[in-house]
Amino acid sequence: MSRIKLAILDDYQNISSRHFAHLTSRVDISHFPDTLDPRDPAQQQQLIARLRPFDAILAMRERTPFFAETIAALPNLKLLLTTGNRNLSLDLPALTARGIPVAGTVGRPPGVNSTVQHTWALILALARHVARDDAALKAGKWQGSLGVNLSGKTLALLGLGKLGAQVGRIAILAFGMKVIAWSANLTQAKADEQATAQGLPAGSFEAVPEKAEFLRRADVLSVHYVLSERSRGIIGAEELAALRPCAMIVNTSRGPLIDEKALLETLNGGRIRGAALDVFDPEPLPADSPWRTTAWGVDGRSEVLLTPHMGYGEEELINGWYKEVAANLERWLDGKDLQIRLN
């Protein structure tokens, strides 16, 4: 029997290797840390050529999409593994039609979610000019900006699921902020349920019925929405124009939720205080992206703080995911049922 060939995709820091070391006598493992975007036809053909020899593929959660066309062009594929307990960039019906099982992971470290922690890191870093002051100090300069006191300010949560509610809880308990929320179907009763789940009194999160009013009241707008075709561009030029000049935007959810062109125009015009972004489209961010190449925070432009999709880039989380995936691969090799089946 020929050895199984496994492709591990998008492991930017080469974290996975040690978790699969015990399987190298049974599996030929290849690593491809450079992401290819199949939305670009040329890159899709490169991706197909790269993956055609492999029996199994490990996809880091949502870094490389798998469309039906890609799946159909991989005749040897027998197993698709992914990190996380869902991966919206996989065409599960196409994989199921081919009889290819898809298995994910469940484990998360206890306590406050890693994306929630990163959201607050960005809010505080933007409000207190941490990156700017660090760069200035290292360049021989001293004070050149003043921080923003968050106490008493209004945190506006676009989306009030589990992550948004955790962010809101910290705002209230740590900083004494007011917390308002909006989503397409949010009611005050649902907002009260989320508050109660966080150990807060009903009314702690105010559901604002009108999106425009919600945006006008925001001092910090934090995005926690699920990306779909309906929600793509949910913050566009009209919504950005509703924000006050003192407002800050933080996005740790998905890049396409905010219209990029409109956001760039808003920030280049200095029409809001600033933005802290952890997510983009595409990812990784191209080297010539205006996010990388613009001199933000000078000549009237807004402050911009960037991180490379680190909301879930946490040691315990990523190592735990790879450990689970390796255990699932071993189960499959031994003819046992896979855990965390997604199809």
mmCIF file of N, CA, C and O in Angstrom, residues 27-122:
data_model
loop_
_atom_site.group_PDB
_atom_site.id
_atom_site.type_symbol
_atom_site.label_atom_id
_atom_site.label_comp_id
_atom_site.label_asym_id
_atom_site.label_seq_id
_atom_site.Cartn_x
_atom_site.Cartn_y
_atom_site.Cartn_z
ATOM 1 N N VAL A 27 3.095 8.781 6.875
ATOM 2 C CA VAL A 27 2.541 9.820 6.007
ATOM 3 C C VAL A 27 3.665 10.665 5.437
ATOM 4 O O VAL A 27 4.590 11.052 6.154
ATOM 5 N N ASP A 28 3.596 10.955 4.138
ATOM 6 C CA ASP A 28 4.501 11.917 3.517
ATOM 7 C C ASP A 28 3.867 13.298 3.643
ATOM 8 O O ASP A 28 2.779 13.547 3.093
ATOM 9 N N ILE A 29 4.528 14.193 4.359
ATOM 10 C CA ILE A 29 3.951 15.497 4.684
ATOM 11 C C ILE A 29 4.692 16.599 3.937
ATOM 12 O O ILE A 29 5.924 16.661 3.964
ATOM 13 N N SER A 30 3.927 17.455 3.274
ATOM 14 C CA SER A 30 4.479 18.626 2.584
ATOM 15 C C SER A 30 3.826 19.874 3.149
ATOM 16 O O SER A 30 2.634 19.889 3.435
ATOM 17 N N HIS A 31 4.637 20.922 3.304
ATOM 18 C CA HIS A 31 4.156 22.178 3.873
ATOM 19 C C HIS A 31 4.143 23.260 2.799
ATOM 20 O O HIS A 31 5.102 23.410 2.038
ATOM 21 N N PHE A 32 3.058 24.024 2.766
ATOM 22 C CA PHE A 32 2.918 25.129 1.813
ATOM 23 C C PHE A 32 2.476 26.377 2.573
ATOM 24 O O PHE A 32 1.283 26.674 2.682
ATOM 25 N N PRO A 33 3.431 27.126 3.131
ATOM 26 C CA PRO A 33 3.066 28.279 3.955
ATOM 27 C C PRO A 33 2.629 29.508 3.165
ATOM 28 O O PRO A 33 2.082 30.443 3.739
ATOM 29 N N ASP A 34 2.873 29.507 1.851
ATOM 30 C CA ASP A 34 2.497 30.664 1.037
ATOM 31 C C ASP A 34 1.078 30.474 0.497
ATOM 32 O O ASP A 34 0.784 29.540 -0.228
ATOM 33 N N THR A 35 0.198 31.374 0.865
ATOM 34 C CA THR A 35 -1.218 31.254 0.522
ATOM 35 C C THR A 35 -1.455 31.603 -0.937
ATOM 36 O O THR A 35 -0.940 32.606 -1.449
ATOM 37 N N LEU A 36 -2.278 30.783 -1.606
ATOM 38 C CA LEU A 36 -2.756 31.066 -2.949
ATOM 39 C C LEU A 36 -4.247 31.374 -2.870
ATOM 40 O O LEU A 36 -4.986 30.687 -2.169
ATOM 41 N N ASP A 37 -4.684 32.397 -3.581
ATOM 42 C CA ASP A 37 -6.079 32.841 -3.535
ATOM 43 C C ASP A 37 -6.822 32.330 -4.769
ATOM 44 O O ASP A 37 -6.620 32.845 -5.877
ATOM 45 N N PRO A 38 -7.697 31.329 -4.621
ATOM 46 C CA PRO A 38 -8.377 30.763 -5.792
ATOM 47 C C PRO A 38 -9.399 31.687 -6.428
ATOM 48 O O PRO A 38 -9.958 31.350 -7.480
ATOM 49 N N ARG A 39 -9.661 32.851 -5.842
ATOM 50 C CA ARG A 39 -10.532 33.820 -6.517
ATOM 51 C C ARG A 39 -9.842 34.427 -7.727
ATOM 52 O O ARG A 39 -10.499 34.955 -8.627
ATOM 53 N N ASP A 40 -8.514 34.357 -7.743
ATOM 54 C CA ASP A 40 -7.719 34.742 -8.903
ATOM 55 C C ASP A 40 -7.545 33.491 -9.765
ATOM 56 O O ASP A 40 -6.970 32.500 -9.310
ATOM 57 N N PRO A 41 -8.040 33.481 -11.006
ATOM 58 C CA PRO A 41 -7.981 32.267 -11.835
ATOM 59 C C PRO A 41 -6.582 31.681 -11.968
ATOM 60 O O PRO A 41 -6.416 30.463 -11.945
ATOM 61 N N ALA A 42 -5.578 32.541 -12.115
ATOM 62 C CA ALA A 42 -4.208 32.033 -12.257
ATOM 63 C C ALA A 42 -3.761 31.337 -10.978
ATOM 64 O O ALA A 42 -3.151 30.257 -11.018
ATOM 65 N N GLN A 43 -4.069 31.933 -9.831
ATOM 66 C CA GLN A 43 -3.684 31.315 -8.567
ATOM 67 C C GLN A 43 -4.497 30.048 -8.309
ATOM 68 O O GLN A 43 -3.991 29.102 -7.685
ATOM 69 N N GLN A 44 -5.733 30.020 -8.783
ATOM 70 C CA GLN A 44 -6.514 28.789 -8.610
ATOM 71 C C GLN A 44 -5.865 27.630 -9.363
ATOM 72 O O GLN A 44 -5.790 26.500 -8.849
ATOM 73 N N GLN A 45 -5.382 27.895 -10.570
ATOM 74 C CA GLN A 45 -4.712 26.844 -11.327
ATOM 75 C C GLN A 45 -3.418 26.406 -10.635
ATOM 76 O O GLN A 45 -3.075 25.217 -10.628
ATOM 77 N N GLN A 46 -2.704 27.360 -10.034
ATOM 78 C CA GLN A 46 -1.502 27.005 -9.269
ATOM 79 C C GLN A 46 -1.863 26.145 -8.065
ATOM 80 O O GLN A 46 -1.148 25.186 -7.736
ATOM 81 N N LEU A 47 -2.966 26.500 -7.398
ATOM 82 C CA LEU A 47 -3.408 25.737 -6.234
ATOM 83 C C LEU A 47 -3.772 24.314 -6.629
ATOM 84 O O LEU A 47 -3.391 23.345 -5.949
ATOM 85 N N ILE A 48 -4.494 24.166 -7.722
ATOM 86 C CA ILE A 48 -4.885 22.831 -8.193
ATOM 87 C C ILE A 48 -3.643 22.005 -8.530
ATOM 88 O O ILE A 48 -3.535 20.829 -8.144
ATOM 89 N N ALA A 49 -2.708 22.609 -9.249
ATOM 90 C CA ALA A 49 -1.484 21.880 -9.612
ATOM 91 C C ALA A 49 -0.705 21.484 -8.361
ATOM 92 O O ALA A 49 -0.144 20.384 -8.287
ATOM 93 N N ARG A 50 -0.680 22.350 -7.370
ATOM 94 C CA ARG A 50 0.035 22.076 -6.118
ATOM 95 C C ARG A 50 -0.587 20.894 -5.375
ATOM 96 O O ARG A 50 0.131 20.034 -4.846
ATOM 97 N N LEU A 51 -1.918 20.854 -5.324
ATOM 98 C CA LEU A 51 -2.597 19.907 -4.443
ATOM 99 C C LEU A 51 -3.047 18.612 -5.118
ATOM 100 O O LEU A 51 -3.474 17.685 -4.425
ATOM 101 N N ARG A 52 -2.931 18.547 -6.431
ATOM 102 C CA ARG A 52 -3.444 17.367 -7.148
ATOM 103 C C ARG A 52 -2.842 16.053 -6.658
ATOM 104 O O ARG A 52 -3.554 15.044 -6.575
ATOM 105 N N PRO A 53 -1.581 15.973 -6.252
ATOM 106 C CA PRO A 53 -1.034 14.662 -5.844
ATOM 107 C C PRO A 53 -1.496 14.184 -4.463
ATOM 108 O O PRO A 53 -1.252 13.020 -4.116
ATOM 109 N N PHE A 54 -2.177 15.005 -3.681
ATOM 110 C CA PHE A 54 -2.345 14.698 -2.260
ATOM 111 C C PHE A 54 -3.649 13.962 -1.956
ATOM 112 O O PHE A 54 -4.700 14.245 -2.528
ATOM 113 N N ASP A 55 -3.523 13.022 -1.003
ATOM 114 C CA ASP A 55 -4.691 12.269 -0.516
ATOM 115 C C ASP A 55 -5.445 13.027 0.570
ATOM 116 O O ASP A 55 -6.661 12.873 0.720
ATOM 117 N N ALA A 56 -4.724 13.793 1.358
ATOM 118 C CA ALA A 56 -5.311 14.533 2.478
ATOM 119 C C ALA A 56 -4.746 15.945 2.494
ATOM 120 O O ALA A 56 -3.583 16.175 2.135
ATOM 121 N N ILE A 57 -5.587 16.882 2.915
ATOM 122 C CA ILE A 57 -5.195 18.287 2.984
ATOM 123 C C ILE A 57 -5.623 18.833 4.340
ATOM 124 O O ILE A 57 -6.729 18.562 4.810
ATOM 125 N N LEU A 58 -4.732 19.604 4.944
ATOM 126 C CA LEU A 58 -5.062 20.328 6.162
ATOM 127 C C LEU A 58 -5.127 21.813 5.825
ATOM 128 O O LEU A 58 -4.131 22.413 5.428
ATOM 129 N N ALA A 59 -6.316 22.390 5.989
ATOM 130 C CA ALA A 59 -6.529 23.805 5.699
ATOM 131 C C ALA A 59 -6.671 24.576 7.006
ATOM 132 O O ALA A 59 -7.559 24.277 7.804
ATOM 133 N N MET A 60 -5.797 25.542 7.224
ATOM 134 C CA MET A 60 -5.983 26.434 8.369
ATOM 135 C C MET A 60 -7.259 27.237 8.138
ATOM 136 O O MET A 60 -7.525 27.693 7.036
ATOM 137 N N ARG A 61 -8.021 27.424 9.176
ATOM 138 C CA ARG A 61 -9.365 27.984 9.093
ATOM 139 C C ARG A 61 -9.453 29.233 8.226
ATOM 140 O O ARG A 61 -8.910 30.274 8.557
ATOM 141 N N GLU A 62 -10.102 29.095 7.079
ATOM 142 C CA GLU A 62 -10.484 30.182 6.177
ATOM 143 C C GLU A 62 -9.318 30.924 5.532
ATOM 144 O O GLU A 62 -9.504 31.989 4.964
ATOM 145 N N ARG A 63 -8.121 30.369 5.589
ATOM 146 C CA ARG A 63 -7.010 31.039 4.892
ATOM 147 C C ARG A 63 -7.037 30.719 3.399
ATOM 148 O O ARG A 63 -6.794 31.602 2.577
ATOM 149 N N THR A 64 -7.285 29.460 3.035
ATOM 150 C CA THR A 64 -7.416 29.091 1.627
ATOM 151 C C THR A 64 -8.824 28.564 1.389
ATOM 152 O O THR A 64 -9.192 27.520 1.923
ATOM 153 N N PRO A 65 -9.630 29.259 0.590
ATOM 154 C CA PRO A 65 -10.968 28.745 0.263
ATOM 155 C C PRO A 65 -10.879 27.514 -0.636
ATOM 156 O O PRO A 65 -9.946 27.382 -1.442
ATOM 157 N N PHE A 66 -11.863 26.624 -0.498
ATOM 158 C CA PHE A 66 -11.978 25.464 -1.379
ATOM 159 C C PHE A 66 -13.335 25.530 -2.065
ATOM 160 O O PHE A 66 -14.362 25.202 -1.486
ATOM 161 N N PHE A 67 -13.317 25.994 -3.341
ATOM 162 C CA PHE A 67 -14.525 26.081 -4.136
ATOM 163 C C PHE A 67 -14.811 24.733 -4.786
ATOM 164 O O PHE A 67 -13.929 23.854 -4.875
ATOM 165 N N ALA A 68 -16.029 24.575 -5.307
ATOM 166 C CA ALA A 68 -16.411 23.326 -5.969
ATOM 167 C C ALA A 68 -15.482 23.014 -7.136
ATOM 168 O O ALA A 68 -15.118 21.848 -7.365
ATOM 169 N N GLU A 69 -15.071 24.066 -7.873
ATOM 170 C CA GLU A 69 -14.194 23.852 -9.030
ATOM 171 C C GLU A 69 -12.839 23.310 -8.601
ATOM 172 O O GLU A 69 -12.247 22.458 -9.296
ATOM 173 N N THR A 70 -12.337 23.798 -7.492
ATOM 174 C CA THR A 70 -11.056 23.302 -6.983
ATOM 175 C C THR A 70 -11.186 21.853 -6.548
ATOM 176 O O THR A 70 -10.344 21.007 -6.888
ATOM 177 N N ILE A 71 -12.229 21.564 -5.810
ATOM 178 C CA ILE A 71 -12.439 20.198 -5.290
ATOM 179 C C ILE A 71 -12.576 19.200 -6.441
ATOM 180 O O ILE A 71 -12.003 18.104 -6.407
ATOM 181 N N ALA A 72 -13.311 19.584 -7.479
ATOM 182 C CA ALA A 72 -13.516 18.688 -8.621
ATOM 183 C C ALA A 72 -12.219 18.373 -9.352
ATOM 184 O O ALA A 72 -12.114 17.331 -10.022
ATOM 185 N N ALA A 73 -11.232 19.246 -9.228
ATOM 186 C CA ALA A 73 -9.964 19.063 -9.940
ATOM 187 C C ALA A 73 -8.918 18.329 -9.112
ATOM 188 O O ALA A 73 -7.755 18.256 -9.524
ATOM 189 N N LEU A 74 -9.303 17.774 -7.960
ATOM 190 C CA LEU A 74 -8.365 17.050 -7.093
ATOM 191 C C LEU A 74 -8.796 15.584 -7.000
ATOM 192 O O LEU A 74 -9.444 15.178 -6.030
ATOM 193 N N PRO A 75 -8.428 14.765 -7.971
ATOM 194 C CA PRO A 75 -8.945 13.390 -8.037
ATOM 195 C C PRO A 75 -8.453 12.490 -6.910
ATOM 196 O O PRO A 75 -9.114 11.490 -6.584
ATOM 197 N N ASN A 76 -7.313 12.816 -6.294
ATOM 198 C CA ASN A 76 -6.760 11.942 -5.254
ATOM 199 C C ASN A 76 -7.264 12.269 -3.847
ATOM 200 O O ASN A 76 -7.006 11.512 -2.904
ATOM 201 N N LEU A 77 -7.988 13.359 -3.708
ATOM 202 C CA LEU A 77 -8.379 13.829 -2.376
ATOM 203 C C LEU A 77 -9.369 12.875 -1.712
ATOM 204 O O LEU A 77 -10.424 12.571 -2.271
ATOM 205 N N LYS A 78 -9.010 12.427 -0.507
ATOM 206 C CA LYS A 78 -9.846 11.493 0.255
ATOM 207 C C LYS A 78 -10.243 12.037 1.623
ATOM 208 O O LYS A 78 -11.147 11.499 2.263
ATOM 209 N N LEU A 79 -9.554 13.092 2.087
ATOM 210 C CA LEU A 79 -9.811 13.615 3.423
ATOM 211 C C LEU A 79 -9.425 15.091 3.456
ATOM 212 O O LEU A 79 -8.350 15.462 3.001
ATOM 213 N N LEU A 80 -10.313 15.920 4.018
ATOM 214 C CA LEU A 80 -9.984 17.323 4.219
ATOM 215 C C LEU A 80 -10.117 17.633 5.706
ATOM 216 O O LEU A 80 -11.185 17.449 6.296
ATOM 217 N N LEU A 81 -9.026 18.071 6.290
ATOM 218 C CA LEU A 81 -8.984 18.447 7.700
ATOM 219 C C LEU A 81 -8.900 19.969 7.789
ATOM 220 O O LEU A 81 -8.287 20.615 6.943
ATOM 221 N N THR A 82 -9.515 20.520 8.822
ATOM 222 C CA THR A 82 -9.453 21.964 9.015
ATOM 223 C C THR A 82 -9.365 22.278 10.495
ATOM 224 O O THR A 82 -9.711 21.446 11.342
ATOM 225 N N THR A 83 -8.885 23.453 10.818
ATOM 226 C CA THR A 83 -8.853 23.899 12.206
ATOM 227 C C THR A 83 -10.123 24.694 12.486
ATOM 228 O O THR A 83 -10.646 25.373 11.613
ATOM 229 N N GLY A 84 -10.619 24.608 13.715
ATOM 230 C CA GLY A 84 -11.864 25.257 14.075
ATOM 231 C C GLY A 84 -13.047 24.326 13.885
ATOM 232 O O GLY A 84 -12.954 23.289 13.203
ATOM 233 N N ASN A 85 -14.170 24.695 14.478
ATOM 234 C CA ASN A 85 -15.361 23.833 14.370
ATOM 235 C C ASN A 85 -16.296 24.262 13.255
ATOM 236 O O ASN A 85 -17.406 23.744 13.123
ATOM 237 N N ARG A 86 -15.859 25.227 12.452
ATOM 238 C CA ARG A 86 -16.544 25.552 11.206
ATOM 239 C C ARG A 86 -15.544 26.248 10.300
ATOM 240 O O ARG A 86 -14.561 26.828 10.767
ATOM 241 N N ASN A 87 -15.789 26.152 9.005
ATOM 242 C CA ASN A 87 -14.921 26.808 8.031
ATOM 243 C C ASN A 87 -15.799 27.197 6.850
ATOM 244 O O ASN A 87 -16.109 26.375 5.990
ATOM 245 N N LEU A 88 -16.226 28.455 6.840
ATOM 246 C CA LEU A 88 -17.182 28.918 5.839
ATOM 247 C C LEU A 88 -16.575 29.033 4.446
ATOM 248 O O LEU A 88 -17.301 29.276 3.486
ATOM 249 N N SER A 89 -15.276 28.853 4.329
ATOM 250 C CA SER A 89 -14.642 28.940 3.010
ATOM 251 C C SER A 89 -14.541 27.579 2.324
ATOM 252 O O SER A 89 -13.964 27.474 1.250
ATOM 253 N N LEU A 90 -15.110 26.544 2.931
ATOM 254 C CA LEU A 90 -15.144 25.217 2.309
ATOM 255 C C LEU A 90 -16.517 24.975 1.688
ATOM 256 O O LEU A 90 -17.542 25.228 2.332
ATOM 257 N N ASP A 91 -16.543 24.471 0.467
ATOM 258 C CA ASP A 91 -17.814 24.087 -0.160
ATOM 259 C C ASP A 91 -18.169 22.687 0.331
ATOM 260 O O ASP A 91 -17.809 21.672 -0.283
ATOM 261 N N LEU A 92 -18.849 22.633 1.470
ATOM 262 C CA LEU A 92 -19.164 21.335 2.084
ATOM 263 C C LEU A 92 -20.058 20.465 1.207
ATOM 264 O O LEU A 92 -19.840 19.248 1.128
ATOM 265 N N PRO A 93 -21.079 21.012 0.519
ATOM 266 C CA PRO A 93 -21.871 20.153 -0.367
ATOM 267 C C PRO A 93 -21.036 19.487 -1.460
ATOM 268 O O PRO A 93 -21.244 18.310 -1.784
ATOM 269 N N ALA A 94 -20.084 20.228 -2.030
ATOM 270 C CA ALA A 94 -19.232 19.646 -3.073
ATOM 271 C C ALA A 94 -18.347 18.542 -2.499
ATOM 272 O O ALA A 94 -18.145 17.494 -3.136
ATOM 273 N N LEU A 95 -17.822 18.754 -1.299
ATOM 274 C CA LEU A 95 -16.995 17.726 -0.661
ATOM 275 C C LEU A 95 -17.829 16.498 -0.300
ATOM 276 O O LEU A 95 -17.396 15.357 -0.489
ATOM 277 N N THR A 96 -19.031 16.733 0.185
ATOM 278 C CA THR A 96 -19.916 15.617 0.538
ATOM 279 C C THR A 96 -20.303 14.823 -0.700
ATOM 280 O O THR A 96 -20.336 13.585 -0.668
ATOM 281 N N ALA A 97 -20.583 15.514 -1.793
ATOM 282 C CA ALA A 97 -20.947 14.835 -3.034
ATOM 283 C C ALA A 97 -19.828 13.936 -3.535
ATOM 284 O O ALA A 97 -20.091 12.892 -4.161
ATOM 285 N N ARG A 98 -18.597 14.330 -3.270
ATOM 286 C CA ARG A 98 -17.445 13.516 -3.648
ATOM 287 C C ARG A 98 -17.159 12.413 -2.625
ATOM 288 O O ARG A 98 -16.252 11.600 -2.829
ATOM 289 N N GLY A 99 -17.880 12.389 -1.517
ATOM 290 C CA GLY A 99 -17.625 11.401 -0.478
ATOM 291 C C GLY A 99 -16.360 11.689 0.313
ATOM 292 O O GLY A 99 -15.771 10.771 0.899
ATOM 293 N N ILE A 100 -15.956 12.953 0.355
ATOM 294 C CA ILE A 100 -14.739 13.345 1.072
ATOM 295 C C ILE A 100 -15.130 13.833 2.465
ATOM 296 O O ILE A 100 -15.815 14.850 2.594
ATOM 297 N N PRO A 101 -14.737 13.136 3.513
ATOM 298 C CA PRO A 101 -15.070 13.604 4.863
ATOM 299 C C PRO A 101 -14.290 14.858 5.225
ATOM 300 O O PRO A 101 -13.134 15.037 4.820
ATOM 301 N N VAL A 102 -14.926 15.734 5.997
ATOM 302 C CA VAL A 102 -14.305 16.960 6.478
ATOM 303 C C VAL A 102 -14.393 16.948 7.996
ATOM 304 O O VAL A 102 -15.466 16.732 8.563
ATOM 305 N N ALA A 103 -13.261 17.154 8.655
ATOM 306 C CA ALA A 103 -13.237 17.131 10.115
ATOM 307 C C ALA A 103 -12.508 18.352 10.641
ATOM 308 O O ALA A 103 -11.502 18.784 10.075
ATOM 309 N N GLY A 104 -13.035 18.926 11.735
ATOM 310 C CA GLY A 104 -12.447 20.117 12.323
ATOM 311 C C GLY A 104 -11.927 19.871 13.723
ATOM 312 O O GLY A 104 -11.578 18.742 14.096
ATOM 313 N N THR A 105 -11.882 20.921 14.504
ATOM 314 C CA THR A 105 -11.381 20.843 15.876
ATOM 315 C C THR A 105 -12.355 21.600 16.773
ATOM 316 O O THR A 105 -13.145 22.417 16.317
ATOM 317 N N VAL A 106 -12.253 21.360 18.064
ATOM 318 C CA VAL A 106 -13.175 22.011 18.987
ATOM 319 C C VAL A 106 -12.466 22.824 20.059
ATOM 320 O O VAL A 106 -12.995 23.791 20.580
ATOM 321 N N GLY A 107 -11.241 22.427 20.398
ATOM 322 C CA GLY A 107 -10.590 22.949 21.592
ATOM 323 C C GLY A 107 -10.297 24.434 21.553
ATOM 324 O O GLY A 107 -9.804 24.957 20.560
ATOM 325 N N ARG A 108 -10.622 25.115 22.643
ATOM 326 C CA ARG A 108 -10.225 26.497 22.880
ATOM 327 C C ARG A 108 -9.758 26.612 24.318
ATOM 328 O O ARG A 108 -10.339 25.985 25.208
ATOM 329 N N PRO A 109 -8.724 27.375 24.571
ATOM 330 C CA PRO A 109 -8.301 27.576 25.960
ATOM 331 C C PRO A 109 -9.425 28.188 26.779
ATOM 332 O O PRO A 109 -10.246 28.946 26.248
ATOM 333 N N PRO A 110 -9.507 27.880 28.053
ATOM 334 C CA PRO A 110 -10.564 28.458 28.890
ATOM 335 C C PRO A 110 -10.369 29.948 29.086
ATOM 336 O O PRO A 110 -9.275 30.482 28.887
ATOM 337 N N GLY A 111 -11.450 30.615 29.470
ATOM 338 C CA GLY A 111 -11.353 32.033 29.780
ATOM 339 C C GLY A 111 -11.795 32.913 28.628
ATOM 340 O O GLY A 111 -12.535 32.487 27.743
ATOM 341 N N VAL A 112 -11.323 34.145 28.617
ATOM 342 C CA VAL A 112 -11.748 35.127 27.626
ATOM 343 C C VAL A 112 -11.215 34.743 26.247
ATOM 344 O O VAL A 112 -10.034 34.450 26.071
ATOM 345 N N ASN A 113 -12.099 34.735 25.260
ATOM 346 C CA ASN A 113 -11.759 34.349 23.890
ATOM 347 C C ASN A 113 -10.590 35.173 23.356
ATOM 348 O O ASN A 113 -10.459 36.366 23.645
ATOM 349 N N SER A 114 -9.720 34.525 22.569
ATOM 350 C CA SER A 114 -8.522 35.193 22.061
ATOM 351 C C SER A 114 -8.861 36.404 21.183
ATOM 352 O O SER A 114 -8.167 37.430 21.230
ATOM 353 N N THR A 115 -9.927 36.314 20.383
ATOM 354 C CA THR A 115 -10.311 37.449 19.546
ATOM 355 C C THR A 115 -10.797 38.612 20.398
ATOM 356 O O THR A 115 -10.546 39.781 20.081
ATOM 357 N N VAL A 116 -11.481 38.312 21.485
ATOM 358 C CA VAL A 116 -11.920 39.366 22.408
ATOM 359 C C VAL A 116 -10.702 40.066 23.014
ATOM 360 O O VAL A 116 -10.654 41.297 23.099
ATOM 361 N N GLN A 117 -9.715 39.285 23.423
ATOM 362 C CA GLN A 117 -8.498 39.884 23.974
ATOM 363 C C GLN A 117 -7.816 40.776 22.939
ATOM 364 O O GLN A 117 -7.347 41.889 23.256
ATOM 365 N N HIS A 118 -7.760 40.299 21.690
ATOM 366 C CA HIS A 118 -7.083 41.091 20.657
ATOM 367 C C HIS A 118 -7.886 42.351 20.331
ATOM 368 O O HIS A 118 -7.292 43.410 20.049
ATOM 369 N N THR A 119 -9.205 42.246 20.365
ATOM 370 C CA THR A 119 -10.037 43.429 20.142
ATOM 371 C C THR A 119 -9.690 44.521 21.143
ATOM 372 O O THR A 119 -9.505 45.694 20.777
ATOM 373 N N TRP A 120 -9.564 44.125 22.414
ATOM 374 C CA TRP A 120 -9.238 45.126 23.427
ATOM 375 C C TRP A 120 -7.803 45.621 23.300
ATOM 376 O O TRP A 120 -7.511 46.799 23.578
ATOM 377 N N ALA A 121 -6.896 44.769 22.860
ATOM 378 C CA ALA A 121 -5.531 45.226 22.596
ATOM 379 C C ALA A 121 -5.542 46.327 21.541
ATOM 380 O O ALA A 121 -4.844 47.344 21.665
ATOM 381 N N LEU A 122 -6.364 46.154 20.498
ATOM 382 C CA LEU A 122 -6.431 47.152 19.430
ATOM 383 C C LEU A 122 -7.129 48.428 19.885
ATOM 384 O O LEU A 122 -6.688 49.544 19.549
#
